[in-house]
Short mmCIF file of C-alpha atoms in Angstrom, two decimals:
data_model
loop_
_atom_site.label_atom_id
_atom_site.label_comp_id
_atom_site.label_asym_id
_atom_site.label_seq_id
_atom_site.Cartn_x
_atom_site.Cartn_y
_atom_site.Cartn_z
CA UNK A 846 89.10 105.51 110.26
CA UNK A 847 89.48 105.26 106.45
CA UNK A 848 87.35 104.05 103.68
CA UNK A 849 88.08 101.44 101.19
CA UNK A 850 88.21 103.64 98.41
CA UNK A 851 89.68 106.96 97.94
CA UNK A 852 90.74 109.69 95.39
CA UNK A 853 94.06 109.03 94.17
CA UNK A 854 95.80 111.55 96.67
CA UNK A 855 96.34 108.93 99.52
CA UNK A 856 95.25 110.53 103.37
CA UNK A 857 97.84 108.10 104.58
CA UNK A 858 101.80 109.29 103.30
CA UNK A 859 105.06 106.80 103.69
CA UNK A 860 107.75 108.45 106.29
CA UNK A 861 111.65 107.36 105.89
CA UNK A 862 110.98 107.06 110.12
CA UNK A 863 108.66 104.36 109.59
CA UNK A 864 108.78 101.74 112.47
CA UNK A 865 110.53 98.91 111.10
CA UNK A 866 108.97 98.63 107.83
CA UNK A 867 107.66 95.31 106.48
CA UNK A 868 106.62 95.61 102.55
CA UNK A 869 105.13 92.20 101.39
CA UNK A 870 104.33 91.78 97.44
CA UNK A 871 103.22 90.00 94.92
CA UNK A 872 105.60 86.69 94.30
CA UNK A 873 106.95 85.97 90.93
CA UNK A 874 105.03 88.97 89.30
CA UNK A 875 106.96 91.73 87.70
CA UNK A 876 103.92 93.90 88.79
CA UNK A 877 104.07 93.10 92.18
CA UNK A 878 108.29 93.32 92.11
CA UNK A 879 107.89 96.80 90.49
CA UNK A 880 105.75 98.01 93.52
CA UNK A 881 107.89 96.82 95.33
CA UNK A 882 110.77 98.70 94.12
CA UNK A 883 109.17 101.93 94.58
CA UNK A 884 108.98 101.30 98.36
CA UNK A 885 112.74 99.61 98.01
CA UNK A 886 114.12 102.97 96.36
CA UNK A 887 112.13 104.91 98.75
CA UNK A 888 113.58 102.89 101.94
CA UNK A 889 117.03 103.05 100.43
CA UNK A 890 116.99 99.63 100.92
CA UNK A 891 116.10 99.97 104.71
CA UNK A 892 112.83 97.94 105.30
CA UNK A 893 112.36 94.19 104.98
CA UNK A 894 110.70 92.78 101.81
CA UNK A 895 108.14 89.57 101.35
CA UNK A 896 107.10 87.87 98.57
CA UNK A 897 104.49 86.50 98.56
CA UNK A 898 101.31 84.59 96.75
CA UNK A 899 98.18 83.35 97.57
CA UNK A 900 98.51 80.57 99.80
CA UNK A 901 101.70 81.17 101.21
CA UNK A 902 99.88 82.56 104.02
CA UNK A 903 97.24 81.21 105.69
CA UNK A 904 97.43 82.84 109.42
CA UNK A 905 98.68 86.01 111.21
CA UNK A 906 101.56 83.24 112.50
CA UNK A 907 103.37 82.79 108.96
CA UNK A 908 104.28 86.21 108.54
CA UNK A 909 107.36 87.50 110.82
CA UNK A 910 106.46 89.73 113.39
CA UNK A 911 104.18 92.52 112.84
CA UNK A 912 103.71 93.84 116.60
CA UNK A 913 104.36 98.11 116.69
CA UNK A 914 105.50 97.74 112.52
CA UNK A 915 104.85 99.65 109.37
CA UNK A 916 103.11 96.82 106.92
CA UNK A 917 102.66 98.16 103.38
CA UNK A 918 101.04 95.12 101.27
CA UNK A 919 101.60 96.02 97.96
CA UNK A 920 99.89 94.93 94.69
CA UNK A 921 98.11 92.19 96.97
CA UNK A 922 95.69 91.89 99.83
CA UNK A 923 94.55 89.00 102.26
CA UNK A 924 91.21 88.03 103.49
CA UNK A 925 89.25 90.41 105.39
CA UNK A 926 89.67 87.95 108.29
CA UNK A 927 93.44 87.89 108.06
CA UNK A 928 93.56 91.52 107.29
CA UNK A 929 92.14 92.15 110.24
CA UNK A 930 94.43 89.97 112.54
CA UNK A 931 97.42 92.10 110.86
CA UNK A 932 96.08 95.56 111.79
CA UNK A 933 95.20 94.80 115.00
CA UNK A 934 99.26 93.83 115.51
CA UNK A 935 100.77 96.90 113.59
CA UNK A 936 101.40 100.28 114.34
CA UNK A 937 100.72 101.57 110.11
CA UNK A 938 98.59 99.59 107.29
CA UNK A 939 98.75 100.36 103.96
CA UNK A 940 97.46 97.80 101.01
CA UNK A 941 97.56 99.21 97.70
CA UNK A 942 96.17 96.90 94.94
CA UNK A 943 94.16 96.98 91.65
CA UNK A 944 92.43 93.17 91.70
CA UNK A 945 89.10 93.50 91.38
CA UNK A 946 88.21 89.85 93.07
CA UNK A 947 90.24 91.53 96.08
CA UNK A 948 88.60 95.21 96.38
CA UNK A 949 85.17 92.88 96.35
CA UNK A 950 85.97 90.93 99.39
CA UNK A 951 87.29 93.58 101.28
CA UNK A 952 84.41 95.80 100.70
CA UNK A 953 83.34 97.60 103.74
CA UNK A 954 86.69 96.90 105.92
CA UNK A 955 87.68 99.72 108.14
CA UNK A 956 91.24 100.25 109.01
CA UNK A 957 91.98 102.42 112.13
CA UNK A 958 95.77 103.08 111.40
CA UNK A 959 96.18 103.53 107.04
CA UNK A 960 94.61 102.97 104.39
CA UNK A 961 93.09 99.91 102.10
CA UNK A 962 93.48 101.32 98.70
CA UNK A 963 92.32 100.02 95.32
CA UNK A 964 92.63 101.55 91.83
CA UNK A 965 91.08 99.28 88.85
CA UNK A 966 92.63 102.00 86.51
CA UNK A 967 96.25 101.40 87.72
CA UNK A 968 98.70 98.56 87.73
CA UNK A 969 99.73 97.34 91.30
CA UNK A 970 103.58 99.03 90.41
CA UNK A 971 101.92 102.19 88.75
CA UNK A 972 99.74 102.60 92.64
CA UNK A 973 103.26 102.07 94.61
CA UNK A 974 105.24 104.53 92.44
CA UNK A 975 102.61 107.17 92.45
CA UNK A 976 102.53 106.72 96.66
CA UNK A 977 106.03 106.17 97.36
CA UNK A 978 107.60 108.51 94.57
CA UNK A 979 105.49 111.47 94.24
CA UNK A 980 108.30 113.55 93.45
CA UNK A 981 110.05 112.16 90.11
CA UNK A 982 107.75 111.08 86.93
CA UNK A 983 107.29 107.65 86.35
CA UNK A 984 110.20 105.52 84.65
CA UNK A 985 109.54 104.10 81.51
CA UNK A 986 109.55 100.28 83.17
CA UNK A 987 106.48 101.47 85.27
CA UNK A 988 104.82 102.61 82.25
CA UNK A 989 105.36 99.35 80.19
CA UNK A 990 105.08 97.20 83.34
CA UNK A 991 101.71 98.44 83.86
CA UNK A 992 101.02 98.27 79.78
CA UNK A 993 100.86 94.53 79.59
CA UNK A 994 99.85 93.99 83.47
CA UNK A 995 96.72 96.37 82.29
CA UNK A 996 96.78 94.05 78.58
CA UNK A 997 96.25 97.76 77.24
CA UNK A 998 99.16 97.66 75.26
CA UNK A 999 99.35 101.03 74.49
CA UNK A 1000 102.61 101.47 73.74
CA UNK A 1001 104.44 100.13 70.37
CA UNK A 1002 108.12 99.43 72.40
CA UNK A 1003 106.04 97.46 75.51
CA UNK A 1004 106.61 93.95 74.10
CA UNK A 1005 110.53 94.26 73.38
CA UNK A 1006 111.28 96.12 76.63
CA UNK A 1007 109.46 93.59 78.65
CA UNK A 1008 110.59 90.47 76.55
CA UNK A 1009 114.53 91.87 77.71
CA UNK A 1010 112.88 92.80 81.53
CA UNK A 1011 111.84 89.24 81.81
CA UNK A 1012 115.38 87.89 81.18
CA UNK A 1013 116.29 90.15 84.59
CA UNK A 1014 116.86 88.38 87.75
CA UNK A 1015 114.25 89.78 90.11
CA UNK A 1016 116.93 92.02 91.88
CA UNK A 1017 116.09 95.32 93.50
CA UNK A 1018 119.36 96.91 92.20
CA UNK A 1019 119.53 95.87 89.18
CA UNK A 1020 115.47 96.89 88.61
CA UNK A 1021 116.24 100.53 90.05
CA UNK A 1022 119.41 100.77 87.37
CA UNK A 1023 116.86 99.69 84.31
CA UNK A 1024 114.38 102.12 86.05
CA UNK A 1025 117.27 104.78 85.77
CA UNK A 1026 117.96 104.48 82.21
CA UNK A 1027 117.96 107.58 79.75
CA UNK A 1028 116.49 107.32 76.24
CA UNK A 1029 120.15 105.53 74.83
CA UNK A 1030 120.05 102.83 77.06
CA UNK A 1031 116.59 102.18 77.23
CA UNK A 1032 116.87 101.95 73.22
CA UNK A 1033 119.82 99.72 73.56
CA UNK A 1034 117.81 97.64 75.94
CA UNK A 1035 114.66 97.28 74.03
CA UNK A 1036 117.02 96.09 71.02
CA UNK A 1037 118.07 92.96 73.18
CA UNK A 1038 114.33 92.70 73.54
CA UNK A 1039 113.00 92.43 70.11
CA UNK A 1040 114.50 89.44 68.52
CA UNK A 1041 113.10 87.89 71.98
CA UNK A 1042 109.55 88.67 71.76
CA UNK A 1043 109.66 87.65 68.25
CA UNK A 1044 110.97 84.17 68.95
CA UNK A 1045 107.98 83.87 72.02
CA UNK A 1046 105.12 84.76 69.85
CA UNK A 1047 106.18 82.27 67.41
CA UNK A 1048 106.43 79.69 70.04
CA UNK A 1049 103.34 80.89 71.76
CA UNK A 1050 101.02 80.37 67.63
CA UNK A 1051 103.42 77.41 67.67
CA UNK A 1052 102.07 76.01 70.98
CA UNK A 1053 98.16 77.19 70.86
CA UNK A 1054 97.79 74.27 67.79
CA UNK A 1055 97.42 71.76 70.44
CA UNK A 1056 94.46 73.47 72.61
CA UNK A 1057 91.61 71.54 73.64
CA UNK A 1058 88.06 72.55 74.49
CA UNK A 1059 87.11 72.54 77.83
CA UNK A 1060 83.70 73.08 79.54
CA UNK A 1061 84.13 74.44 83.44
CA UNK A 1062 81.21 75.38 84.91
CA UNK A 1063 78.88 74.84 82.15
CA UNK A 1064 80.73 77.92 80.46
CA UNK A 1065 83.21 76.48 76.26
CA UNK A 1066 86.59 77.73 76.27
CA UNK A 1067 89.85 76.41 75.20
CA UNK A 1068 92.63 74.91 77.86
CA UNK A 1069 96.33 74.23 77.06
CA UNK A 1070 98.78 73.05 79.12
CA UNK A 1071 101.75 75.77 79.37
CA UNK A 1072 104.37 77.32 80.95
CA UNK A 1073 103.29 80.05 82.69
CA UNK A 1074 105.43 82.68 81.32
CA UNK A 1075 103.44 81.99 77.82
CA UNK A 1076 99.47 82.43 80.11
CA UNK A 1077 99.19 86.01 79.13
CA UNK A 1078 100.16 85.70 75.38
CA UNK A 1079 98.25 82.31 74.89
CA UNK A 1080 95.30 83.54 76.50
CA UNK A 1081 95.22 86.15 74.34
CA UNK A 1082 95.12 83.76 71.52
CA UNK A 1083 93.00 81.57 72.36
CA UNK A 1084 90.53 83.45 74.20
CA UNK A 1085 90.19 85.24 70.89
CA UNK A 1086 89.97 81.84 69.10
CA UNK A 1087 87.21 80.68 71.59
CA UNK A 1088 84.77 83.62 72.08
CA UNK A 1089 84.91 82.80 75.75
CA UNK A 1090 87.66 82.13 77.74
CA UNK A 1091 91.47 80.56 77.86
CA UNK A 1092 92.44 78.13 80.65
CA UNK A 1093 96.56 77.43 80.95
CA UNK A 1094 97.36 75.06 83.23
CA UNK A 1095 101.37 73.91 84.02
CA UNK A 1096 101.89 71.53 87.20
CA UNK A 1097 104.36 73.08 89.84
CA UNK A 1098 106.25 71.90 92.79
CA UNK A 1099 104.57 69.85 95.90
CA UNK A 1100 101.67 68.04 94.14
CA UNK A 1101 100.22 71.55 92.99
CA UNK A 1102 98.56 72.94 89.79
CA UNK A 1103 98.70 76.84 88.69
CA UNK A 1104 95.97 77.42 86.57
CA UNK A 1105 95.66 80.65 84.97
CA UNK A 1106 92.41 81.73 83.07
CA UNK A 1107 92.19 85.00 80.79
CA UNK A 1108 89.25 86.55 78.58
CA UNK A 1109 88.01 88.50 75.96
CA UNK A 1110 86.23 91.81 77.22
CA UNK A 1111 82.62 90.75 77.98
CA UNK A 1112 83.62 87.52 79.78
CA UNK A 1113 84.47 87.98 83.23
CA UNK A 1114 86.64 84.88 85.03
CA UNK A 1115 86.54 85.75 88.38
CA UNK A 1116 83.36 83.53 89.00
CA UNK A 1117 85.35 80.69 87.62
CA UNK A 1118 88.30 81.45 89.47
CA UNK A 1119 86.51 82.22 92.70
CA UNK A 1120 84.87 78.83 92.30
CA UNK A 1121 88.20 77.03 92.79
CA UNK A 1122 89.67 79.86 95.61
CA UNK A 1123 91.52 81.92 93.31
CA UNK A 1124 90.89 85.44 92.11
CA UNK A 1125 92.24 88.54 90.21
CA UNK A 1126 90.94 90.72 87.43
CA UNK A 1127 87.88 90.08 85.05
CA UNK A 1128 89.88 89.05 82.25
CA UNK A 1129 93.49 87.67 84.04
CA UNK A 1130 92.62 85.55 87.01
CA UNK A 1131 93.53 82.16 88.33
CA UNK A 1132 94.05 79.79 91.18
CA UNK A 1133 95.52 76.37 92.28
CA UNK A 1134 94.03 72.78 92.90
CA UNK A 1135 96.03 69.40 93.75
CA UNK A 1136 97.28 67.70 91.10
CA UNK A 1137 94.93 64.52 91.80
CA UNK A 1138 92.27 66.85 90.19
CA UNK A 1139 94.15 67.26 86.95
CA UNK A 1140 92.50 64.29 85.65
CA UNK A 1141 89.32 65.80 85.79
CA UNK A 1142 90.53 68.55 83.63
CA UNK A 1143 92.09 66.95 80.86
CA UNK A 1144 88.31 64.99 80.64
CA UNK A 1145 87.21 68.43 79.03
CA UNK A 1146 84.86 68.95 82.01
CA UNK A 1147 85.84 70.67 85.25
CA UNK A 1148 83.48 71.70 88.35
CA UNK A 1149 84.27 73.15 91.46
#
């Protein structure tokens, strides 16, 4: 048996003779895609891949097959409940995440055949390249991947490399050719970049002139409806413009709401988020609601 949390070196290694792989990740997240590369570049391509997002799944029964399979859940975990469920089916479980509303629920849970692995230090595709690629040093998309997923922003070329990323079709083959790139094309790539992320930040001061205050859960912040491509960078904003908290809201298919909420350090979410069945990190979290409570929002006072 393993334990929740351990040192970086993993007890539990990835083998090319894996039965029948199955690596499910994070939907729509380049975060989540990014882990999943690793294990994609690692497979050569041999293993079947799952988005998915919170919801999607609600029982053992929506996810194909499991029985006798490696299952590698990558930059996102289930319910302790459904967790369980899967490793009783599989023959191999590894979960490598970094959400800290996650590693809180599943504190305590035992798995007999891998390892449940969280890392509040490293991005969900920094955890998956370290495990799966232990031999060659991390490409430079990792690195700025995990810059803005970490809002550390540590590195002066992050913001034009990922402005050009996130005009990439999510596309394993593509993503390991970027990840391939010497210092030429990576420079010719973050020059397609620039003029981009200058043209979204203007948008995004352009945009945060119509926030609104909201009070959810007793606690002032500032909401804005937005697409959610613009969350991160408008949370910024006006989280910094509140004190508090930033809630971005943009309505989505089948009746549904995506609400994303993101902080200053010193305000943690999660509570807010948990209230409504989402989760995440203390200061990028979020969840979903029907759209008939979108009313109630845009009154400027929300409760669970």
């Amino acid at each position: 048996m393993v334990n929740l949390l351990l040192p970086q070196q993993l007890q539990i290694a990835p083998d090319r003779h894996d039965p029948d792989p199955l690596v499910i990740y994070h939907a729509r997240c380049p975060d989540g895609f990014g882990a999943a590369l690793a294990a994609w570049v690692f497979y050569e391509g041999g293993a079947e891949f799952l988005a998915c997002d919170h919801g999607d799944v609600r029982a053992v029964e929506d996810l194909p097959p499991l029985d006798g399979r490696a299952v590698y859940i990558l930059d996102f975990s289930f319910a302790p409940d459904l967790l369980g469920e899967i490793e009783r089916r599989v023959a191999k479980l590894v979960l490598l995440d970094h959400h800290k509303s996650a590693a809180e629920k599943l504190t305590g849970f035992v798995c007999r055949c891998g390892v449940v692995h969280f890392d509040m230090q490293r991005s969900g595709a920094r955890l998956a390249w370290d495990y799966f690629q232990t031999d060659r040093s991390t490409p430079a998309l990792v690195r700025y991947i995990e810059d803005r997923d970490l809002w550390n922003w540590a590195y002066p070329e992050s913001a034009a490399f990922l402005a050009a990323l996130d005009m990439e079709p999510m596309d394993f083959e593509r993503w390991a050719e970027i990840a391939s790139y010497d210092e030429a094309k990576l420079a010719d790539f973050m020059s397609r970049g620039q003029a981009m992320d200058e043209k979204f930040r203007k948008l995004a001061q352009d945009m945060a002139l119509n926030a609104e205050p909201v009070v959810f859960m007793g606690q002032a912040g500032l909401m804005l409806n937005a697409p959610g491509a613009f969350h991160s960078l408008l949370g910024e904003i006006l989280s910094r413009q509140s004190g508090s908290y930033a809630l971005l809201w943009s309505a989505g298919k089948a009746g549904v709401v995506k609400v994303g909420l993101r902080s200053q350090k010193g305000f943690n979410c999660i509570p807010l988020a948990e209230s409504m069945g989402g989760g995440g990190h203390a200061q990028a979290c979020g969840f979903r609601m029907k759209a008939e409570r979108l009313a109630e929002l845009l009154s400027g006072v929300f409760n669970p």
